[in-house]
Amino acid sequence: RVKEELTGIGSTTAVGRTPAVAGTLTVDGTAITAVSIDADMTALTTNDRRRDDRVHGALDTRTNPSATFELLEPIELDDTALAGQAVSVEAIGDLTINGITTTVTFPLDAQLVGDTIVVVGSLDVTFADYDVSVPSAPVVLSAEDHGPIELQLFFTRA
């Protein structure tokens, strides 16, 4: 989500989404010991098709088609999490966007529902940290140089 100011329209929010997300999560005892997420950025679309090509260009999806997250430190869970109560955790890991990797702390809310772990979270990223230029067009007067990565993931027992 990126706030922008458009000629003749005013303030609006550009929203990009990719449904092509896959990953794994490993639980060992009372800890999440591994998480690996891969988002296919070539499948990313925005709320305005006219914007899509510029976003793909800014993210250089031809060269770097995936964005990934790899957990670096285990996440300890307490008895409430294992009993199905919602918990807030921080996932420390490597986030790779546009071929550039930085270590981030991703705040997440998670809950075990039956055999599914539901995870939601949001992390604000600065585009320059990943060598991503703010996409521009004649109609765009200004656009923010950062925005949240929002996620909703469902991990099911394999």
PDB file of C-alpha atoms in Angstrom, residues 5 22 51 89 106 141 156:
ATOM      1  CA  GLU A   5      -1.313  12.194  -4.972  1.00  0.00           C
ATOM      2  CA  ALA A  22       4.020 -20.547  -0.910  1.00  0.00           C
ATOM      3  CA  ARG A  51       0.034   0.903 -12.879  1.00  0.00           C
ATOM      4  CA  VAL A  89       5.335 -12.730  18.139  1.00  0.00           C
ATOM      5  CA  PHE A 106       8.399  -8.814  11.389  1.00  0.00           C
ATOM      6  CA  LEU A 141       2.217  14.249  -8.495  1.00  0.00           C
ATOM      7  CA  THR A 156      -1.588 -26.593   7.352  1.00  0.00           C
TER       8      THR A 156
END
